[in-house]
Amino acid sequence: MFLVGLTGGIASGKSSVIQVFQQLGCAVIDVDVMARHVVQPGYPAHRRIVEVFGTEVLLENGDINRKVLGDLIFNQPDRRQLLNAITHPEIRKEMMKETFKYFLRGYRYVILDIPLLFETKKLLKYMKHTVVVYCDRDTQLVRLMRRNRLNRKDAEARINAQLPLTEKAHMARHVLDNSDEWSVTKLQVILLHAELERSLEYLPLRLGVLTGLAGIAILLYLLTHYLLPYA
């Protein structure tokens, strides 16, 4: 199995592309959902966040108040890095657990939906392929204004707050251009899925794991049938 990191920008159409991959039967892991999961009460990251940032970051029900926590780390790189040091290892653990489940079910690749894939670069080293859902800036602006009912100035401010899609496109291995009709984009997704399914990049890892499991099974068999009876 190999990992495919998928990202985009605000109003670029990433969510719609993800839906097509899911309709094609692909395994998809939403890293944002995972990030919210690991900070729930009872998890190590939740306990560490309270220890470091105090109980003022909690809601009445014990959940993390994401707005308060966001305000605390806003424009404070040291605090943001501290929060990342708490949450990122837990996110990676959950990511590996979910990925292993898909591995056991025979999937050839898993898509990780990572909004800040190129901004943080934390997960890039795990990705065999990277995909950007791209659209030109004018199209992005119009879509954002229409979707969020924003005026031009506010929409431009939101777009400018992100890494430009042109830069992400240059860094990605695959680009899905969603500037035109949706049918064109959908065809690109289908073709990319077919390309990834045909890839044999999953074989070395799968064969290595299966060989290791076979070795363990043989060892257990020998211990059970030849050594343990005489213990």
Coordinates of C-alpha atoms in Angstrom, one line a residue:
M1 CA 0.0 0.0 0.0
F2 CA 1.1 3.6 -0.6
L3 CA -0.3 6.9 0.6
V4 CA -1.6 9.7 -1.5
G5 CA -1.7 13.2 0.0
L6 CA -4.5 15.3 -1.5
T7 CA -4.9 19.0 -0.9
G8 CA -6.3 22.2 -2.5
G9 CA -7.4 25.6 -1.5
I10 CA -10.6 27.4 -0.4
A11 CA -13.3 26.9 -3.0
S12 CA -11.1 24.9 -5.3
G13 CA -13.4 21.9 -5.2
K14 CA -11.4 19.5 -3.0
S15 CA -14.4 18.2 -1.2
S16 CA -16.2 17.4 -4.4
V17 CA -13.1 15.6 -5.7
I18 CA -12.9 13.5 -2.5
Q19 CA -16.5 12.5 -3.0
V20 CA -15.7 11.1 -6.4
F21 CA -12.8 9.1 -5.1
Q22 CA -15.1 7.7 -2.4
Q23 CA -17.7 6.8 -5.0
L24 CA -15.0 4.9 -6.9
G25 CA -14.4 2.9 -3.7
C26 CA -11.2 4.5 -2.6
A27 CA -10.1 4.6 1.0
V28 CA -10.0 8.2 2.3
I29 CA -8.7 9.5 5.6
D30 CA -9.7 13.1 6.6
V31 CA -6.8 14.4 8.7
D32 CA -8.9 17.4 10.0
V33 CA -11.4 14.9 11.4
M34 CA -8.6 12.9 12.9
A35 CA -7.1 16.1 14.5
R36 CA -10.5 16.8 16.2
H37 CA -10.7 13.1 17.3
V38 CA -7.3 13.0 19.1
V39 CA -8.2 16.0 21.3
Q40 CA -11.4 14.5 22.7
P41 CA -11.6 13.9 26.5
G42 CA -9.9 10.8 27.6
Y43 CA -7.1 11.0 24.9
P44 CA -3.5 11.8 25.8
A45 CA -3.5 15.0 23.7
H46 CA -6.5 16.3 25.5
R47 CA -4.8 15.9 28.9
R48 CA -1.6 17.5 27.7
I49 CA -3.4 20.5 26.2
V50 CA -5.2 21.1 29.5
E51 CA -1.9 20.8 31.4
V52 CA -0.1 23.3 29.1
F53 CA -2.8 25.8 28.3
G54 CA -5.0 25.5 31.3
T55 CA -8.7 24.7 32.0
E56 CA -9.8 28.0 30.3
V57 CA -9.5 26.2 26.9
L58 CA -12.3 23.8 28.0
L59 CA -16.0 23.9 27.3
E60 CA -18.5 23.0 30.1
N61 CA -18.7 19.4 28.8
G62 CA -15.0 19.0 28.9
D63 CA -14.4 19.3 25.1
I64 CA -11.6 21.6 23.9
N65 CA -12.9 25.1 23.0
R66 CA -11.3 25.3 19.6
K67 CA -12.0 29.1 19.3
V68 CA -10.4 29.9 22.6
L69 CA -7.4 27.7 21.9
G70 CA -7.1 29.2 18.4
D71 CA -7.1 32.7 19.9
L72 CA -4.3 31.7 22.4
I73 CA -2.0 30.5 19.6
F74 CA -2.9 33.2 17.1
N75 CA 0.2 35.1 16.0
Q76 CA 2.2 33.2 18.7
P77 CA 4.6 30.8 16.9
D78 CA 6.0 29.3 20.1
R79 CA 2.6 28.4 21.4
R80 CA 1.5 27.1 18.0
Q81 CA 4.6 24.9 17.8
L82 CA 3.9 23.6 21.3
L83 CA 0.3 22.7 20.4
N84 CA 1.6 20.9 17.2
A85 CA 4.1 19.0 19.3
I86 CA 1.3 17.7 21.4
T87 CA -1.2 16.8 18.6
H88 CA 0.9 15.8 15.6
P89 CA 2.4 12.6 17.1
E90 CA -1.1 11.5 18.1
I91 CA -2.5 12.3 14.6
R92 CA 0.3 10.2 13.1
K93 CA -0.5 7.3 15.4
E94 CA -4.2 7.4 14.4
M95 CA -3.2 7.8 10.7
M96 CA -1.1 4.7 10.9
K97 CA -3.9 2.7 12.7
E98 CA -6.4 3.7 10.0
T99 CA -4.0 3.0 7.2
F100 CA -3.1 -0.5 8.6
K101 CA -6.9 -1.3 8.7
Y102 CA -7.1 -0.5 5.0
F103 CA -3.9 -2.4 4.3
L104 CA -5.5 -5.5 5.9
R105 CA -8.6 -5.1 3.7
G106 CA -6.5 -5.2 0.6
Y107 CA -6.5 -1.5 -0.6
R108 CA -3.7 -0.6 -2.9
Y109 CA -3.6 3.0 -1.8
V110 CA -5.1 5.4 0.7
I111 CA -5.9 9.0 0.2
L112 CA -5.2 11.4 3.0
D113 CA -7.2 14.7 2.8
I114 CA -4.7 17.2 4.2
P115 CA -5.6 20.9 3.9
L116 CA -2.1 22.1 4.9
L117 CA 0.0 19.4 3.2
F118 CA 2.5 21.8 1.7
E119 CA 2.3 24.5 4.4
T120 CA 3.3 22.4 7.3
K121 CA 5.2 19.7 5.4
K122 CA 4.9 17.4 8.4
L123 CA 3.3 14.5 6.5
L124 CA 4.9 15.0 3.1
K125 CA 7.6 12.4 3.8
Y126 CA 5.0 9.7 4.2
M127 CA 3.3 10.4 0.8
K128 CA 4.2 8.4 -2.3
H129 CA 2.0 10.7 -4.4
T130 CA 0.7 14.2 -3.9
V131 CA -2.4 15.7 -5.6
V132 CA -3.6 19.3 -5.7
V133 CA -7.1 20.2 -6.7
Y134 CA -6.5 23.4 -8.6
C135 CA -8.5 26.2 -10.2
D136 CA -7.4 29.6 -11.5
R137 CA -7.7 32.5 -9.1
D138 CA -10.6 34.3 -10.9
T139 CA -12.7 31.1 -10.8
Q140 CA -11.7 30.5 -7.1
L141 CA -12.7 34.1 -6.2
V142 CA -16.1 33.9 -8.0
R143 CA -16.9 30.5 -6.4
L144 CA -15.9 31.7 -2.9
M145 CA -18.0 34.9 -3.2
R146 CA -21.0 32.9 -4.3
R147 CA -20.6 30.0 -1.9
N148 CA -20.0 32.1 1.3
R149 CA -21.9 35.2 0.1
L150 CA -18.8 37.4 0.6
N151 CA -18.0 40.6 -1.1
R152 CA -14.9 40.7 -3.3
K153 CA -12.6 42.3 -0.6
D154 CA -13.4 39.7 2.0
A155 CA -13.1 36.8 -0.5
E156 CA -9.7 38.0 -1.6
A157 CA -8.5 38.3 2.0
R158 CA -9.4 34.7 2.6
I159 CA -7.7 33.5 -0.5
N160 CA -4.6 35.6 0.2
A161 CA -4.3 34.0 3.7
Q162 CA -3.5 30.7 2.0
L163 CA -0.6 29.4 0.0
P164 CA -1.4 30.2 -3.6
L165 CA -2.8 27.3 -5.6
T166 CA -0.2 27.9 -8.4
E167 CA 2.6 27.2 -5.9
K168 CA 0.9 24.1 -4.6
A169 CA 0.4 22.9 -8.2
H170 CA 4.2 23.3 -8.8
M171 CA 5.0 21.2 -5.8
A172 CA 2.5 18.4 -6.5
R173 CA 3.0 15.2 -8.5
H174 CA -0.5 15.3 -9.9
V175 CA -2.8 18.3 -10.6
L176 CA -6.5 18.0 -11.0
D177 CA -7.6 21.2 -12.8
N178 CA -11.1 22.2 -11.6
S179 CA -11.3 25.5 -13.5
D180 CA -13.7 24.3 -16.2
E181 CA -16.9 22.1 -16.3
W182 CA -17.3 19.6 -13.5
S183 CA -17.6 16.8 -16.0
V184 CA -14.0 17.5 -17.1
T185 CA -12.7 17.5 -13.5
K186 CA -14.6 14.2 -12.8
L187 CA -12.9 12.5 -15.7
Q188 CA -9.5 13.6 -14.5
V189 CA -10.3 12.0 -11.1
I190 CA -11.4 8.8 -12.7
L191 CA -8.2 8.6 -14.9
L192 CA -6.0 9.4 -11.9
H193 CA -7.7 6.6 -9.9
A194 CA -7.1 4.2 -12.7
E195 CA -3.4 5.2 -12.9
L196 CA -2.9 4.7 -9.1
E197 CA -4.8 1.4 -9.2
R198 CA -2.5 0.1 -12.0
S199 CA 0.6 1.2 -10.1
L200 CA 2.7 -1.6 -8.6
E201 CA 4.3 0.7 -5.9
Y202 CA 2.3 -1.1 -3.3
L203 CA 3.8 -4.5 -3.9
P204 CA 7.2 -4.1 -2.2
L205 CA 5.7 -3.1 1.2
R206 CA 2.9 -5.7 0.9
L207 CA 5.3 -8.5 0.1
G208 CA 7.6 -7.4 2.9
V209 CA 4.8 -7.4 5.4
L210 CA 3.4 -10.7 4.2
T211 CA 6.9 -12.3 4.3
G212 CA 7.4 -11.0 7.9
L213 CA 4.0 -12.4 8.9
A214 CA 4.8 -15.8 7.3
G215 CA 8.1 -15.9 9.2
I216 CA 6.4 -15.2 12.5
A217 CA 3.8 -17.9 11.7
I218 CA 6.5 -20.5 10.9
L219 CA 8.4 -19.6 14.1
L220 CA 5.2 -20.0 16.2
Y221 CA 4.6 -23.4 14.5
L222 CA 8.1 -24.6 15.3
L223 CA 7.8 -23.4 18.9
T224 CA 4.4 -25.0 19.4
H225 CA 5.2 -28.4 17.8
Y226 CA 8.9 -29.0 18.5
L227 CA 10.1 -26.9 21.5
L228 CA 7.2 -26.4 23.9
P229 CA 6.2 -30.0 24.3
Y230 CA 9.6 -30.7 25.9
A231 CA 9.6 -27.6 28.1

